[in-house]
Amino acid sequence: MITISNLYKRYNNRDGRDAPWVLQDINLSIPKNVSVGLLGRNGAGKSTLLRLIAGMDNPERGKVERHCRVSWPIGLSGGFQGSMTGRQNVKFVARVHGAGNQTQRIIDYVENFSELGSAFDRPIKTYSSGMRSRLNFGLSLAFDFDVYLSDEATAVGDRAFKTKASKAFKDKVGQASLIIVSHSEGILKDLCQAGIYLKNGQAQWYDDINDAIAAYHEESNP
């Protein structure tokens, strides 16, 4: 389970003035083994909430409690060391996560899944954002997390890779749960049971993903 209590988050302006809250007074309990779609207009705070759940960012107030192993957000291409190759980055992350004798298996999995070819042995700084995301996607799936976070990960690459990415998520369902940001309602309906709808800094939980999508439509088509 993931519990979010009285969470507030904003990013201060460069002149030091307080910016509006991106998220304010968020209270959610995300149950174990329930996959969740995260919906809201652009700028509603979906990626911010994912980063907070992952522990990549800290709330200004409140807290996030993780009673399970949570992945970093798949699809976000940051976090790699640019001067190191894809292979070196994967090896480094595997060691940090205590992979031990599983390190080579993880490297082989990511190399195959990301389909980067010879670029796997080139510095990350030469990669496009799509290549970084594919590497990130494969690296995330190489580990056994209880909850996988995804920020438009299945939108990366050509049609064949998108199909592959979607299947990889489906294979994880039953073994782990997912928290997904996606503009594809088909993916959300296919992979998620519940939904979180973000609007004006507030979060509303829906037990049925279809109800969350309906609420999003109501805002988008008044």
Tab-separated table of C-alpha atoms in Angstrom:
chain	number	residue	atom	x	y	z
A	1	MET	CA	0.000	0.000	0.000
A	2	ILE	CA	1.026	3.617	-0.651
A	3	THR	CA	-0.367	6.273	1.680
A	4	ILE	CA	-0.303	9.989	0.842
A	5	SER	CA	-1.187	12.286	3.732
A	6	ASN	CA	-1.842	16.056	3.684
A	7	LEU	CA	0.558	16.481	0.767
A	8	TYR	CA	1.342	19.935	-0.629
A	9	LYS	CA	3.772	20.733	-3.439
A	10	ARG	CA	4.733	23.884	-5.332
A	11	TYR	CA	7.791	25.208	-7.124
A	12	ASN	CA	8.837	28.704	-6.056
A	13	ASN	CA	9.337	31.418	-8.657
A	14	ARG	CA	12.858	32.536	-9.510
A	15	ASP	CA	12.224	35.910	-7.866
A	16	GLY	CA	11.576	34.142	-4.583
A	17	ARG	CA	7.824	34.683	-4.526
A	18	ASP	CA	5.593	31.758	-3.670
A	19	ALA	CA	4.095	30.082	-6.736
A	20	PRO	CA	0.590	28.582	-6.753
A	21	TRP	CA	0.264	25.085	-5.331
A	22	VAL	CA	0.674	22.344	-7.915
A	23	LEU	CA	-0.812	19.871	-5.435
A	24	GLN	CA	-2.593	20.779	-2.230
A	25	ASP	CA	-3.900	18.695	0.647
A	26	ILE	CA	-3.700	15.378	-1.216
A	27	ASN	CA	-4.909	12.414	0.836
A	28	LEU	CA	-4.901	9.030	-0.885
A	29	SER	CA	-4.487	5.378	0.003
A	30	ILE	CA	-3.497	3.286	-2.996
A	31	PRO	CA	-4.282	-0.367	-2.190
A	32	LYS	CA	-1.985	-3.282	-2.857
A	33	ASN	CA	-2.431	-5.105	-6.192
A	34	VAL	CA	-4.608	-2.372	-7.725
A	35	SER	CA	-3.407	-0.709	-10.929
A	36	VAL	CA	-4.252	2.985	-11.155
A	37	GLY	CA	-4.591	5.435	-14.030
A	38	LEU	CA	-3.573	9.032	-13.287
A	39	LEU	CA	-5.628	11.589	-15.235
A	40	GLY	CA	-5.793	15.376	-15.545
A	41	ARG	CA	-5.152	18.197	-17.968
A	42	ASN	CA	-1.610	19.204	-18.924
A	43	GLY	CA	-0.095	20.962	-15.930
A	44	ALA	CA	-2.449	19.316	-13.450
A	45	GLY	CA	0.493	17.772	-11.558
A	46	LYS	CA	0.447	14.177	-12.795
A	47	SER	CA	4.227	13.885	-13.319
A	48	THR	CA	4.847	15.787	-10.082
A	49	LEU	CA	2.706	13.307	-8.148
A	50	LEU	CA	4.537	10.373	-9.761
A	51	ARG	CA	7.915	11.810	-8.742
A	52	LEU	CA	6.680	12.310	-5.187
A	53	ILE	CA	5.394	8.732	-5.006
A	54	ALA	CA	8.745	7.503	-6.332
A	55	GLY	CA	10.683	9.543	-3.771
A	56	MET	CA	12.470	11.514	-6.501
A	57	ASP	CA	11.042	14.768	-5.114
A	58	ASN	CA	9.947	15.884	-1.662
A	59	PRO	CA	6.640	17.465	-0.653
A	60	GLU	CA	6.633	20.910	0.895
A	61	ARG	CA	4.189	19.594	3.469
A	62	GLY	CA	2.767	16.183	4.254
A	63	LYS	CA	4.268	12.808	3.497
A	64	VAL	CA	4.263	9.765	1.239
A	65	GLU	CA	4.575	6.357	2.906
A	66	ARG	CA	5.554	3.385	0.773
A	67	HIS	CA	4.844	-0.019	2.277
A	68	CYS	CA	6.226	-1.758	-0.819
A	69	ARG	CA	8.998	-1.555	-3.429
A	70	VAL	CA	8.231	1.270	-5.868
A	71	SER	CA	10.007	1.856	-9.197
A	72	TRP	CA	11.251	5.176	-10.492
A	73	PRO	CA	8.896	6.687	-13.127
A	74	ILE	CA	9.338	4.792	-16.388
A	75	GLY	CA	9.326	7.239	-19.305
A	76	LEU	CA	11.188	10.046	-17.558
A	77	SER	CA	14.559	10.200	-19.292
A	78	GLY	CA	16.543	11.973	-16.551
A	79	GLY	CA	18.777	10.436	-13.922
A	80	PHE	CA	21.443	8.941	-16.162
A	81	GLN	CA	25.133	9.928	-16.168
A	82	GLY	CA	25.670	11.492	-19.595
A	83	SER	CA	29.357	10.682	-19.975
A	84	MET	CA	28.765	6.977	-19.291
A	85	THR	CA	27.431	4.547	-21.886
A	86	GLY	CA	24.034	2.909	-21.675
A	87	ARG	CA	25.683	-0.335	-20.609
A	88	GLN	CA	27.718	1.407	-17.887
A	89	ASN	CA	24.637	3.204	-16.565
A	90	VAL	CA	22.676	-0.043	-16.362
A	91	LYS	CA	25.555	-1.796	-14.592
A	92	PHE	CA	25.834	1.080	-12.107
A	93	VAL	CA	22.109	1.086	-11.286
A	94	ALA	CA	22.098	-2.706	-10.920
A	95	ARG	CA	24.931	-2.533	-8.406
A	96	VAL	CA	23.291	0.319	-6.465
A	97	HIS	CA	20.138	-1.801	-6.155
A	98	GLY	CA	22.144	-4.763	-4.890
A	99	ALA	CA	21.660	-6.983	-7.944
A	100	GLY	CA	24.815	-8.962	-7.155
A	101	ASN	CA	25.085	-12.034	-9.391
A	102	GLN	CA	21.977	-10.862	-11.285
A	103	THR	CA	23.815	-7.855	-12.725
A	104	GLN	CA	24.703	-9.499	-16.058
A	105	ARG	CA	21.145	-10.776	-16.471
A	106	ILE	CA	19.859	-7.230	-15.993
A	107	ILE	CA	22.350	-5.809	-18.505
A	108	ASP	CA	21.383	-8.448	-21.103
A	109	TYR	CA	17.670	-7.839	-20.520
A	110	VAL	CA	17.960	-4.062	-20.945
A	111	GLU	CA	20.170	-4.362	-24.024
A	112	ASN	CA	17.647	-6.653	-25.675
A	113	PHE	CA	14.519	-4.820	-24.572
A	114	SER	CA	15.652	-1.271	-25.391
A	115	GLU	CA	16.622	-2.210	-28.981
A	116	LEU	CA	19.368	0.418	-28.983
A	117	GLY	CA	21.859	-1.696	-30.918
A	118	SER	CA	25.376	-0.268	-30.976
A	119	ALA	CA	24.136	2.872	-29.203
A	120	PHE	CA	23.993	0.815	-26.002
A	121	ASP	CA	27.786	1.253	-25.854
A	122	ARG	CA	27.766	4.968	-26.644
A	123	PRO	CA	27.590	7.805	-24.076
A	124	ILE	CA	24.092	8.680	-22.881
A	125	LYS	CA	24.686	12.333	-23.828
A	126	THR	CA	24.507	11.274	-27.499
A	127	TYR	CA	21.018	9.755	-27.031
A	128	SER	CA	17.742	11.313	-28.079
A	129	SER	CA	15.055	11.655	-25.397
A	130	GLY	CA	13.277	8.660	-26.921
A	131	MET	CA	16.397	6.501	-26.666
A	132	ARG	CA	16.846	7.514	-23.028
A	133	SER	CA	13.235	6.623	-22.309
A	134	ARG	CA	13.602	3.206	-23.940
A	135	LEU	CA	16.696	2.525	-21.843
A	136	ASN	CA	14.837	3.692	-18.724
A	137	PHE	CA	11.844	1.499	-19.613
A	138	GLY	CA	13.933	-1.647	-20.017
A	139	LEU	CA	15.945	-0.919	-16.876
A	140	SER	CA	12.801	-0.496	-14.783
A	141	LEU	CA	11.267	-3.731	-15.985
A	142	ALA	CA	14.508	-5.616	-15.315
A	143	PHE	CA	13.852	-5.263	-11.572
A	144	ASP	CA	11.064	-6.865	-9.579
A	145	PHE	CA	9.129	-3.984	-8.030
A	146	ASP	CA	5.779	-4.247	-6.270
A	147	VAL	CA	4.551	-1.076	-7.984
A	148	TYR	CA	5.688	0.250	-11.371
A	149	LEU	CA	5.295	3.950	-12.146
A	150	SER	CA	4.907	5.014	-15.765
A	151	ASP	CA	4.848	8.484	-17.311
A	152	GLU	CA	3.733	7.997	-20.919
A	153	ALA	CA	6.272	5.187	-21.278
A	154	THR	CA	4.176	3.265	-23.794
A	155	ALA	CA	4.198	6.307	-26.123
A	156	VAL	CA	7.929	5.855	-26.795
A	157	GLY	CA	9.234	4.530	-30.105
A	158	ASP	CA	7.632	3.172	-33.258
A	159	ARG	CA	4.458	1.100	-33.426
A	160	ALA	CA	6.285	-2.179	-32.846
A	161	PHE	CA	8.019	-0.869	-29.722
A	162	LYS	CA	4.764	0.624	-28.403
A	163	THR	CA	3.133	-2.786	-28.797
A	164	LYS	CA	6.079	-4.388	-27.020
A	165	ALA	CA	5.888	-1.832	-24.189
A	166	SER	CA	2.160	-2.353	-23.738
A	167	LYS	CA	2.614	-6.134	-23.607
A	168	ALA	CA	5.384	-5.751	-21.020
A	169	PHE	CA	2.984	-3.833	-18.791
A	170	LYS	CA	0.288	-6.457	-19.232
A	171	ASP	CA	2.753	-9.167	-18.263
A	172	LYS	CA	3.423	-7.300	-15.023
A	173	VAL	CA	-0.259	-7.181	-14.095
A	174	GLY	CA	-0.900	-9.957	-11.586
A	175	GLN	CA	2.742	-9.935	-10.509
A	176	ALA	CA	2.784	-6.241	-9.587
A	177	SER	CA	0.568	-3.175	-9.780
A	178	LEU	CA	0.952	-0.076	-11.937
A	179	ILE	CA	0.412	3.657	-11.544
A	180	ILE	CA	0.239	5.093	-15.039
A	181	VAL	CA	0.042	8.501	-16.686
A	182	SER	CA	-1.186	8.070	-20.261
A	183	HIS	CA	-3.249	10.044	-22.759
A	184	SER	CA	-4.392	6.739	-24.266
A	185	GLU	CA	-7.735	5.811	-22.740
A	186	GLY	CA	-7.423	2.375	-24.323
A	187	ILE	CA	-4.246	1.664	-22.337
A	188	LEU	CA	-5.801	2.971	-19.120
A	189	LYS	CA	-8.932	0.844	-19.544
A	190	ASP	CA	-6.873	-2.182	-20.499
A	191	LEU	CA	-4.374	-2.031	-17.650
A	192	CYS	CA	-6.038	-0.178	-14.765
A	193	GLN	CA	-8.862	-0.929	-12.391
A	194	ALA	CA	-8.986	2.387	-10.476
A	195	GLY	CA	-8.237	6.026	-11.271
A	196	ILE	CA	-6.974	9.253	-9.705
A	197	TYR	CA	-8.242	12.467	-11.269
A	198	LEU	CA	-6.241	15.667	-10.664
A	199	LYS	CA	-7.892	19.066	-10.997
A	200	ASN	CA	-6.959	22.453	-9.502
A	201	GLY	CA	-4.385	20.839	-7.239
A	202	GLN	CA	-6.903	18.383	-5.794
A	203	ALA	CA	-7.015	14.608	-6.233
A	204	GLN	CA	-10.135	12.483	-6.452
A	205	TRP	CA	-9.977	8.694	-6.119
A	206	TYR	CA	-12.268	6.489	-8.253
A	207	ASP	CA	-12.642	2.773	-7.661
A	208	ASP	CA	-13.485	2.362	-11.369
A	209	ILE	CA	-11.142	3.723	-14.050
A	210	ASN	CA	-14.146	4.389	-16.292
A	211	ASP	CA	-15.551	6.831	-13.726
A	212	ALA	CA	-12.220	8.681	-13.594
A	213	ILE	CA	-12.166	8.940	-17.394
A	214	ALA	CA	-15.769	10.227	-17.363
A	215	ALA	CA	-14.797	12.937	-14.835
A	216	TYR	CA	-11.883	13.962	-17.063
A	217	HIS	CA	-14.200	14.174	-20.073
A	218	GLU	CA	-16.631	16.324	-18.107
A	219	GLU	CA	-13.860	18.869	-17.481
A	220	SER	CA	-12.516	18.716	-21.036
A	221	ASN	CA	-15.930	19.006	-22.682
A	222	PRO	CA	-18.052	21.310	-20.502
